[in-house]
XYZ file of N, CA and C in Angstrom:
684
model
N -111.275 -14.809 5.041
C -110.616 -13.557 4.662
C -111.416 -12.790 3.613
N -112.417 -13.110 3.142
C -113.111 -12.875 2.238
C -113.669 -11.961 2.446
N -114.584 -11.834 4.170
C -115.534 -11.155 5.106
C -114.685 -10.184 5.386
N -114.849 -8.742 4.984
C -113.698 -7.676 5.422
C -113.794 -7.632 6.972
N -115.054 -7.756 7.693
C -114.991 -7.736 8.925
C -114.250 -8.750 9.509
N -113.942 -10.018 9.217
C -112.990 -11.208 9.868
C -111.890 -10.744 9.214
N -112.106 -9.990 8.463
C -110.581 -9.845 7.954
C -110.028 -8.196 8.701
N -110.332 -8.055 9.078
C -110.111 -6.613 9.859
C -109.748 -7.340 11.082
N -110.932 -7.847 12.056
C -109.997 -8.178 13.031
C -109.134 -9.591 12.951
N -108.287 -10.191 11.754
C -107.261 -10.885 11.644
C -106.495 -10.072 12.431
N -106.356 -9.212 10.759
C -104.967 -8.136 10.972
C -104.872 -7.545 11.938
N -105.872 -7.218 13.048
C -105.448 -6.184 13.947
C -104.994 -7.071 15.129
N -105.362 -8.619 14.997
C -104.591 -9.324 16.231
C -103.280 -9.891 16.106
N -103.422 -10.007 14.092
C -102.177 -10.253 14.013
C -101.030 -8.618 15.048
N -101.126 -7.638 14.386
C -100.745 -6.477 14.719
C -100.565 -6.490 16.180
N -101.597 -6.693 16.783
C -101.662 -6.782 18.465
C -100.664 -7.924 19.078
N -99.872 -8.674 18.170
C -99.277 -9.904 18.777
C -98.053 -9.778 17.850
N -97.862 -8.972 17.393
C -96.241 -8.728 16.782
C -95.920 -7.395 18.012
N -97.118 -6.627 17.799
C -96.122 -5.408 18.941
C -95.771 -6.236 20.527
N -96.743 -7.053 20.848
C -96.378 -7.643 21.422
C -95.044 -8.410 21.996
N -94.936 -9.485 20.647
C -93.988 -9.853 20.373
C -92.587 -8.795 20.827
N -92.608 -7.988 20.179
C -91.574 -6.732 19.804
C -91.188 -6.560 20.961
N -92.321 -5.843 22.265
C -91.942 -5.399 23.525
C -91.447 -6.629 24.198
N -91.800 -7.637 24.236
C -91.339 -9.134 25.256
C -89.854 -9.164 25.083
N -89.738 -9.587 23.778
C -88.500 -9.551 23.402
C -87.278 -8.419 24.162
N -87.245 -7.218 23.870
C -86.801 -6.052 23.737
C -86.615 -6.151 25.262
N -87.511 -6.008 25.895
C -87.948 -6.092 27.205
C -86.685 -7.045 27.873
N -87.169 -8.194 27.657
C -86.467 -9.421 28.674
C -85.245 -9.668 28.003
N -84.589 -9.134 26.942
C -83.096 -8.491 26.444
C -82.444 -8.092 27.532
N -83.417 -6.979 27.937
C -82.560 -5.557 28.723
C -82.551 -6.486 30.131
N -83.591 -6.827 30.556
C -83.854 -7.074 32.315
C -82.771 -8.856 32.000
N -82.884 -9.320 31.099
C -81.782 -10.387 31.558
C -80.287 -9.734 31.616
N -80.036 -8.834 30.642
C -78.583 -8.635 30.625
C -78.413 -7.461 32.170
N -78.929 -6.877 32.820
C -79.345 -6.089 33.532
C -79.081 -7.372 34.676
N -80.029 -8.297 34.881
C -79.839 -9.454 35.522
C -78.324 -10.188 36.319
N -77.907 -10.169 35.016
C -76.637 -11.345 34.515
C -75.480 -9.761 35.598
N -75.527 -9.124 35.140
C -74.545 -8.176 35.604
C -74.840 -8.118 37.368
N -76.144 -7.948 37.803
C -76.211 -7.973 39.243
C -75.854 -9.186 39.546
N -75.759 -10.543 39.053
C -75.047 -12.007 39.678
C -74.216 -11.687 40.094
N -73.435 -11.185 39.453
C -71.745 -10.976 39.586
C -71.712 -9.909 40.612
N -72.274 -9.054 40.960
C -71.667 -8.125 42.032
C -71.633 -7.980 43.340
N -70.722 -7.054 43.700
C -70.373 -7.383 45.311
C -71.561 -7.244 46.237
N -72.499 -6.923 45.788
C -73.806 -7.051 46.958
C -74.274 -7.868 47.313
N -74.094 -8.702 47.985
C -74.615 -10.085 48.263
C -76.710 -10.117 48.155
N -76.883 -9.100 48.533
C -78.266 -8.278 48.980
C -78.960 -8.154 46.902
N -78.072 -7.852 46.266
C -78.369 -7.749 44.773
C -78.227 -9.174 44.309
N -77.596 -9.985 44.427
C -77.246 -11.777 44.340
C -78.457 -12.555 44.637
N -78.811 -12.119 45.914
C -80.230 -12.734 46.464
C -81.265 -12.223 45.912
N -81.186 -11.003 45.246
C -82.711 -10.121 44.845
C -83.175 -11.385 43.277
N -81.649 -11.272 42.767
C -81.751 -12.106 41.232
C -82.283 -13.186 41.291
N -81.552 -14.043 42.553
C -81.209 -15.398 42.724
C -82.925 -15.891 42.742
N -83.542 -15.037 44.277
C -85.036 -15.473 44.213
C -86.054 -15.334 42.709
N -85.499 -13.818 42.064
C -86.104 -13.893 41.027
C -86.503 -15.044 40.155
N -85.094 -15.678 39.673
C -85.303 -16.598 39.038
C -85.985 -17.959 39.386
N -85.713 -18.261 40.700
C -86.300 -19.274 41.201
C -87.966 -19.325 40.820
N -88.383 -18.062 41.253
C -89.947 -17.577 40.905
C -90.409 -18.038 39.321
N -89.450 -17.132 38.650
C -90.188 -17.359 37.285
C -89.685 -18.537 36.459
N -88.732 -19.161 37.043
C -88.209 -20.178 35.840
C -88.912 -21.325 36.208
N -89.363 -21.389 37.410
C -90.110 -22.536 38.197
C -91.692 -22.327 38.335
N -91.852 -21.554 37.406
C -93.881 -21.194 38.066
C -94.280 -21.402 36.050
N -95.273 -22.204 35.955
C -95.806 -22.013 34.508
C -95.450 -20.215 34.211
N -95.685 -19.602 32.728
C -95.881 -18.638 32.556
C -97.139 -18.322 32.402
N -98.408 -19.088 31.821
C -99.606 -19.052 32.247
C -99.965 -18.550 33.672
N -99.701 -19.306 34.305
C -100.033 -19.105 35.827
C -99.555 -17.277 36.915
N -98.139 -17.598 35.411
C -97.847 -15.727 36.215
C -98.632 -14.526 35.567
N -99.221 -15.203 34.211
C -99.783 -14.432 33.812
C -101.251 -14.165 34.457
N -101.501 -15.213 34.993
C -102.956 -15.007 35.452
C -102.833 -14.296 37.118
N -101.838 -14.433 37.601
C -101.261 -13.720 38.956
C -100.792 -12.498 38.849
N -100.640 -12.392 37.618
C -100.249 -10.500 37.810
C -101.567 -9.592 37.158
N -102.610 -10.378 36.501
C -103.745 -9.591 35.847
C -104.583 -9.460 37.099
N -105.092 -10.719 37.742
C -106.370 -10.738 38.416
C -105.430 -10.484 40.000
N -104.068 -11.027 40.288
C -103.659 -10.617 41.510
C -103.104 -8.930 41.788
N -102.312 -9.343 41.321
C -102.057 -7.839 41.245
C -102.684 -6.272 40.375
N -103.485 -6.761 39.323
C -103.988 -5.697 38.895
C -104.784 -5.376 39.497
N -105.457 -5.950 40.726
C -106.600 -5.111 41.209
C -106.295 -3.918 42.428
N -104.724 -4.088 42.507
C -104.217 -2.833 43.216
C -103.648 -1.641 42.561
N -104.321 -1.917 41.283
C -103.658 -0.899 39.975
C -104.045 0.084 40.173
N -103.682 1.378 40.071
C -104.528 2.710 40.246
C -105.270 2.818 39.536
N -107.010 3.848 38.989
C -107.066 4.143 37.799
C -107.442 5.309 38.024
N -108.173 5.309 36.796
C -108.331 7.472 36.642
C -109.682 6.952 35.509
N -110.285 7.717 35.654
C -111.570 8.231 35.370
C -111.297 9.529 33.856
N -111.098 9.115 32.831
C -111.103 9.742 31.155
C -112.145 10.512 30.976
N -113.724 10.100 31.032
C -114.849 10.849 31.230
C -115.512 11.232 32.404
N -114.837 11.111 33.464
C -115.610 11.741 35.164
C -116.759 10.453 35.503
N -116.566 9.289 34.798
C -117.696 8.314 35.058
C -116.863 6.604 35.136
N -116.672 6.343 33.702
C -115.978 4.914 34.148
C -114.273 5.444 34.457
N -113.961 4.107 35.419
C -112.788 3.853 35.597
C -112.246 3.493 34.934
N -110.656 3.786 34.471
C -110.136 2.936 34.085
C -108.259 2.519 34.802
N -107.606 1.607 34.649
C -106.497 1.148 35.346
C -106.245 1.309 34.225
N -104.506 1.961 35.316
C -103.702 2.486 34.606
C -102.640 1.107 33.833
N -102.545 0.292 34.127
C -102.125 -0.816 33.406
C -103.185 -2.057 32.982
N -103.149 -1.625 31.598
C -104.226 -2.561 30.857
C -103.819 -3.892 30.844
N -104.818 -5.228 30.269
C -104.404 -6.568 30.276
C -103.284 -6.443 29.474
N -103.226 -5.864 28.351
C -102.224 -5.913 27.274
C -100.879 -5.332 28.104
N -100.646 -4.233 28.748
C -99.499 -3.830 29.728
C -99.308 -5.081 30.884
N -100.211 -6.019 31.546
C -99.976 -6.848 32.497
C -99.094 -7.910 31.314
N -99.829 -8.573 30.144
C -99.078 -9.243 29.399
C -97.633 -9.047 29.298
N -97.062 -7.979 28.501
C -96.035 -7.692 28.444
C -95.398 -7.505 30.088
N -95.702 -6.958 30.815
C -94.795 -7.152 31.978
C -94.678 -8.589 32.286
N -95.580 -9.335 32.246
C -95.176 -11.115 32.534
C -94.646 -11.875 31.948
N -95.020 -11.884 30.565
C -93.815 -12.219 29.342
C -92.587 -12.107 29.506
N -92.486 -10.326 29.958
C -90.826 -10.314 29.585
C -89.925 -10.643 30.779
N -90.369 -10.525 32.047
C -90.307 -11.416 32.770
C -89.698 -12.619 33.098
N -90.589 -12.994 32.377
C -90.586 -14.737 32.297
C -89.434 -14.998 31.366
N -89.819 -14.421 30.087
C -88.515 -14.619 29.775
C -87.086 -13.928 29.663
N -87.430 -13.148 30.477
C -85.545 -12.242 30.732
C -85.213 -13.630 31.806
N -85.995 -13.846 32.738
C -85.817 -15.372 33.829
C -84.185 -15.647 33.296
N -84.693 -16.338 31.981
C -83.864 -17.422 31.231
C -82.946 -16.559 30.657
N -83.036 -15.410 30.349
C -81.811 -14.507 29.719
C -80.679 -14.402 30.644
N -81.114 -14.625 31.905
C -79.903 -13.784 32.814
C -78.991 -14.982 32.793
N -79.573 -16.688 32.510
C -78.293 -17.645 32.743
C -78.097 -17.436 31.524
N -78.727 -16.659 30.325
C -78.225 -17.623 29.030
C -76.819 -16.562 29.428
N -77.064 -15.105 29.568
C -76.417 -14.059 29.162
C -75.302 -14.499 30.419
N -75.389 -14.795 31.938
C -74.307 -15.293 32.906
C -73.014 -16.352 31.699
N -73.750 -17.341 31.186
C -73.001 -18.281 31.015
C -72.011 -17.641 29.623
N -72.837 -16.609 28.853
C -71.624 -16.362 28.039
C -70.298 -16.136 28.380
N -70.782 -14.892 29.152
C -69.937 -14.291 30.438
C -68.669 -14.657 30.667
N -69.140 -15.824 31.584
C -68.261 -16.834 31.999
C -67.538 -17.630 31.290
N -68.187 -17.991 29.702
C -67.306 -18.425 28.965
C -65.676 -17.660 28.176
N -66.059 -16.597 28.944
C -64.871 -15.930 27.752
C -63.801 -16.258 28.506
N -62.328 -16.777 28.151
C -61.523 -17.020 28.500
C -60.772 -15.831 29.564
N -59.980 -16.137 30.683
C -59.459 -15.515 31.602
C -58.623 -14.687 31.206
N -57.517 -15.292 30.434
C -56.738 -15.227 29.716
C -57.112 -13.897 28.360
N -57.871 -14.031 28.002
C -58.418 -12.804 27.145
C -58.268 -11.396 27.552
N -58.977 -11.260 29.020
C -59.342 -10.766 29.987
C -58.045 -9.887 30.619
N -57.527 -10.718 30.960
C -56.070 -10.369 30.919
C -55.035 -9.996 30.520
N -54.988 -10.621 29.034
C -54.494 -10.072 28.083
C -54.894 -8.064 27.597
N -56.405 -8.048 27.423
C -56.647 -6.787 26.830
C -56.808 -5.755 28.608
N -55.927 -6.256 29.512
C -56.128 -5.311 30.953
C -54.284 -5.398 30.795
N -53.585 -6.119 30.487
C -52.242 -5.618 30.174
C -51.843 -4.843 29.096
N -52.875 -4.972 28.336
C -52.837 -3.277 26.789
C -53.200 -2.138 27.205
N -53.704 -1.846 28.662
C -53.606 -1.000 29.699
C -55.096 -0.376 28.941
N -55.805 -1.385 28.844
C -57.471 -0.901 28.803
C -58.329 -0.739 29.966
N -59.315 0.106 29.629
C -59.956 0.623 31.182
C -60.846 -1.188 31.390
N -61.324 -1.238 32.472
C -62.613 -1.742 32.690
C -63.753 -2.220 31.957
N -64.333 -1.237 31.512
C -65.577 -0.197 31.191
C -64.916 -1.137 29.384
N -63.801 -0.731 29.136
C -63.117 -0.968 27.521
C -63.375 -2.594 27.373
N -62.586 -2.571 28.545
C -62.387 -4.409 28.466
C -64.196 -5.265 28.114
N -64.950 -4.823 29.147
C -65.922 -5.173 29.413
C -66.989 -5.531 27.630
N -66.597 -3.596 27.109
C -67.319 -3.322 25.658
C -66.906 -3.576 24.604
N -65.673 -3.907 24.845
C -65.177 -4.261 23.217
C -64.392 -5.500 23.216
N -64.275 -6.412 24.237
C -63.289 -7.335 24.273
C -64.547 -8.857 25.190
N -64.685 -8.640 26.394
C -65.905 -9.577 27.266
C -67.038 -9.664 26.500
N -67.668 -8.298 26.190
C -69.252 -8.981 25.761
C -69.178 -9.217 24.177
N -68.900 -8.633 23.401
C -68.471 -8.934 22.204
C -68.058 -10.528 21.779
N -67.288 -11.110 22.703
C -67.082 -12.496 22.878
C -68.221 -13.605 23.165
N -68.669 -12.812 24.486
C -70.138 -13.580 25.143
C -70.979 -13.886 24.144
N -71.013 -12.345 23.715
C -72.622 -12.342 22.813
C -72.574 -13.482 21.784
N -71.196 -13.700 21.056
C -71.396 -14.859 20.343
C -71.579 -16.477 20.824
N -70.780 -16.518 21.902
C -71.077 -18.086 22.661
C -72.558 -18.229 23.038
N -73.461 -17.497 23.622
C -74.737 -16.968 23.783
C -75.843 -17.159 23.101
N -75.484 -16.457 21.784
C -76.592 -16.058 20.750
C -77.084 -17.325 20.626
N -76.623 -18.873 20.308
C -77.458 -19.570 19.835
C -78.468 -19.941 21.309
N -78.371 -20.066 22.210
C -78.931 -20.719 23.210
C -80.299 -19.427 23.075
N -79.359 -18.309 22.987
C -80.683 -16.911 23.328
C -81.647 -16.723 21.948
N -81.294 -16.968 20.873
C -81.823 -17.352 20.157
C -83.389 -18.127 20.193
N -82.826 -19.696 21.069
C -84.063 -20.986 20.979
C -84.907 -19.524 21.984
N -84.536 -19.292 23.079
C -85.341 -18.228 24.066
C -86.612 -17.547 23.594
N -85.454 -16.712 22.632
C -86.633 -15.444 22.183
C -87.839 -15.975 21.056
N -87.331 -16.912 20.728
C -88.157 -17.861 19.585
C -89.721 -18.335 20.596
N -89.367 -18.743 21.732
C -90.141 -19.579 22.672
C -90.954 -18.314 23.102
N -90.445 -17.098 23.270
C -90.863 -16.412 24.236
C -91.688 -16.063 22.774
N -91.801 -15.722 21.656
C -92.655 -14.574 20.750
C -94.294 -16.173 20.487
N -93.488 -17.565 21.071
C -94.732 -18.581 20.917
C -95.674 -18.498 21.902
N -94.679 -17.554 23.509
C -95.536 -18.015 24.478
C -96.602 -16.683 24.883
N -96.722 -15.512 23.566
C -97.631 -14.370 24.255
C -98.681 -14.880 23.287
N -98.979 -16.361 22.890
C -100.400 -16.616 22.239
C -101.300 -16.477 23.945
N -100.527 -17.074 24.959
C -101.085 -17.073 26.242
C -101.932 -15.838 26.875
N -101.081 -14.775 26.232
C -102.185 -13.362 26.323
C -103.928 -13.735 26.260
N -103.968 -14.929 25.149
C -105.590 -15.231 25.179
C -106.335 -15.192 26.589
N -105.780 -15.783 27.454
C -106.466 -16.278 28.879
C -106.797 -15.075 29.190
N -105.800 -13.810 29.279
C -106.526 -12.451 30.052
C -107.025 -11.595 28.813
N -107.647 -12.194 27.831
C -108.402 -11.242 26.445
C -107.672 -10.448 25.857
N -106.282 -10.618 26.189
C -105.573 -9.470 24.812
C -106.016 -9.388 23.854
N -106.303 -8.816 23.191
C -106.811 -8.971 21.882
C -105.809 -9.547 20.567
N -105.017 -10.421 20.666
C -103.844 -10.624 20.166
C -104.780 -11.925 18.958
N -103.669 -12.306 18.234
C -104.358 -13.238 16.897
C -105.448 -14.488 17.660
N -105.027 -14.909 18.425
C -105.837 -16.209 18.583
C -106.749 -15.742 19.602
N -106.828 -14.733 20.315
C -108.150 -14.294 20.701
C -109.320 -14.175 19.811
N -108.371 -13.048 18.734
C -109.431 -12.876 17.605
C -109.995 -14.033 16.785
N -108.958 -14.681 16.400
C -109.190 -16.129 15.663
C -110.363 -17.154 16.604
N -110.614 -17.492 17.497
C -110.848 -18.125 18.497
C -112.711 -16.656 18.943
N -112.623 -15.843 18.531
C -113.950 -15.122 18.663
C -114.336 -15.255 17.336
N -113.568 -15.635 16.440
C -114.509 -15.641 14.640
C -115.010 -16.774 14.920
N -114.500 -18.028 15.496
C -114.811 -19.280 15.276
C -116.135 -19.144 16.023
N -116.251 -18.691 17.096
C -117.192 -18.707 18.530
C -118.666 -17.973 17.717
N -118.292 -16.655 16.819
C -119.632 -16.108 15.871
C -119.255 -17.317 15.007
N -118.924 -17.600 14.519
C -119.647 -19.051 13.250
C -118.504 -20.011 13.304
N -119.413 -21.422 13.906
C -118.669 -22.221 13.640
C -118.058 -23.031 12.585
N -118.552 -22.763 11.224
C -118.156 -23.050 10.073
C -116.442 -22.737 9.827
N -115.886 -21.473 10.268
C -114.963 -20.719 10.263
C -113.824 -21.347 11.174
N -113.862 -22.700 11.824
C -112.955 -23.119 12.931
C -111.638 -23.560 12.376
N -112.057 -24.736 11.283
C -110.844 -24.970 10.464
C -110.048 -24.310 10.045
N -110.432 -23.539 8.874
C -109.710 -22.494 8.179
C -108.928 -21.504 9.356
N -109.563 -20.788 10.207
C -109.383 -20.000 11.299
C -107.546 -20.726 11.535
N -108.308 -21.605 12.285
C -107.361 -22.764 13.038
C -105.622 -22.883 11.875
N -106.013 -22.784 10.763
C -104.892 -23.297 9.607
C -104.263 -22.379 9.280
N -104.971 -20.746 9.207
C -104.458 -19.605 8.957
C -103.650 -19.038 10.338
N -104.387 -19.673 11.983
C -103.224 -19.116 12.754
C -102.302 -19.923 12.848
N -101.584 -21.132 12.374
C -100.719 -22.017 11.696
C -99.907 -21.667 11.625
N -100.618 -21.100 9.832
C -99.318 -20.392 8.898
C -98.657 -19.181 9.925
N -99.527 -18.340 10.307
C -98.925 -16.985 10.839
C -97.767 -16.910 11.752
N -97.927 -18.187 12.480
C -96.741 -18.113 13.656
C -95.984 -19.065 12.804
N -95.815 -19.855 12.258
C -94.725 -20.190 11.383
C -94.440 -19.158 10.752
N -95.070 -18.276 10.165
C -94.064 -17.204 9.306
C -93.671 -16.296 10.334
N -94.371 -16.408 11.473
C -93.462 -15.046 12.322
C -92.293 -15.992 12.710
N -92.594 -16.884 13.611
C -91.657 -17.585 14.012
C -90.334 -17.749 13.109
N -90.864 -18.318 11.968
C -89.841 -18.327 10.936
C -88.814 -17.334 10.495
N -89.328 -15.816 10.729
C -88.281 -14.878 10.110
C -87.810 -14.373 11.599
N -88.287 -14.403 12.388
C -87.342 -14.524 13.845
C -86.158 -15.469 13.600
N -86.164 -16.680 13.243
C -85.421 -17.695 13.425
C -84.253 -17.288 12.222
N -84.638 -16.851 10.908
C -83.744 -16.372 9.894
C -83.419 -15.776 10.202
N -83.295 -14.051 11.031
C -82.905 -13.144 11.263
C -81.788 -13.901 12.609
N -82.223 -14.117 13.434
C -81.074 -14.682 14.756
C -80.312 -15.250 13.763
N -80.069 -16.466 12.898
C -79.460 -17.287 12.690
C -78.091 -16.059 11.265
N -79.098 -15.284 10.856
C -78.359 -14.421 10.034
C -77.235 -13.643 11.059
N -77.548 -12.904 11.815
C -76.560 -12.377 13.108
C -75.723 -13.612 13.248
N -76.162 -14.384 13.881
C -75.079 -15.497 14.486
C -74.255 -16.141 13.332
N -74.441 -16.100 12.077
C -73.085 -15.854 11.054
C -72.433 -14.760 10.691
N -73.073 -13.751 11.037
C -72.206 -12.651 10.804
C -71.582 -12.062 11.480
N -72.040 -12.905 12.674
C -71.077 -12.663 14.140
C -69.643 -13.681 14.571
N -69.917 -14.323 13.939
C -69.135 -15.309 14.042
C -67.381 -15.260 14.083
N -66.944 -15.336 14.542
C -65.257 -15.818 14.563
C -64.693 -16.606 14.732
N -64.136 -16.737 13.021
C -63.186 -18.005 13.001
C -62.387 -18.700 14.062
N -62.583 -19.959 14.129
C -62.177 -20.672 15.394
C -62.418 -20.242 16.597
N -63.245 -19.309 16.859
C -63.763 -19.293 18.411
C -64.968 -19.738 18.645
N -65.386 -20.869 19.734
C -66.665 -21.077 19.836
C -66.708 -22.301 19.033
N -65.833 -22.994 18.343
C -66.436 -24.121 17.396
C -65.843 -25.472 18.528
């Protein structure tokens, strides 16, 4: 850290692997809960679209999808030409990353987010549809409100796993921390240890205030005697 140049590109992979982070997350939020809602509906045709989904990604390494959507599918990527000379595709490694990530892990969102679901009592359900609430009411202020807390801890371990598993970005050169870390070592090998100890600490401290922040929600979400 001494070398402003190793220390420039730390920070910028650190940087490159929190936005990262940020979109995976955010991402496989929306497409699991998005997910979890097509289980349930009358399309049998939308049931099967999910159903295979998951089979795909919960059952294939995420490595492996990652390397199937860069080199398989990106080479049907469109591109466009910036200076009238090189090409470039319109979805970069860093855009293939995040689409496989979140992916992979919305996969696991749609049972975590199904099973809340399903946990909320019938009876609840029933209760706030005889206070002559719409649907739409029941669903937003009474069903998921409930879910989200039976949920949160399981979705929690998830998103924790998922912000460990875009170090994998390395394989297609994101430029994310351990690319960079892992090219300081490669210019001088003196630098492997330290390298190695400082990307350590970093995902323990990211990891770590991910894990404080979920665990802060999930007490402040909390309701007495439900869920214990």
């Amino acid at each position: 850290m001494y070398d402003g140049s190793a220390a420039d590109r730390i920070f910028s992979g650190l940087w490159v692997t929190i936005q990262l982070s940020v979109i995976c997350v955010v991402a496989s939020l929306v497409i699991g809960f998005a997910g979890s809602m097509l289980q349930t509906s009358r399309y049998k045709v939308a049931r099967l679209f999910v159903s295979g989904y998951l089979q795909i990604f919960r059952n294939t390494p995420p490595l492996v999808q990652l390397l199937f959507f860069y080199f398989a599918l990106g080479q049907f990527t469109p591109s466009y030409s910036p200076d009238g000379w090189t090409q470039v595709p319109l979805i970069s490694n860093v855009g293939w990353a995040a689409i496989s990530l979140s992916l992979f892990g919305a996969a696991f969102n749609v049972e975590i987010f199904r099973s809340g679901l399903e946990a909320v009592p019938k009876s609840t359900i029933e209760a706030a549809d005889a206070l002559g609430m719409s649907r739409w009411l029941i669903f937003s202020e009474v069903q998921f409100p409930l879910a989200l807390r039976v949920c949160l801890p399981a979705l929690s371990s998830n998103l924790i796993n998922l912000v460990k598993t875009t170090s994998q970005a390395f394989a297609i050169a994101v430029p994310e921390l351990l690319y960079q870390s892992a090219s300081l070592w490669n210019d001088n090998p003196a630098a492997q240890n330290p390298t190695m100890l400082l990307l350590l600490v970093v995902y323990v401290g990211l990891v770590g205030l991910l894990s404080l922040g979920l665990r802060f929600m999930e007490r402040r979400m909390r309701v007495p005697g439900y869920g214990v």
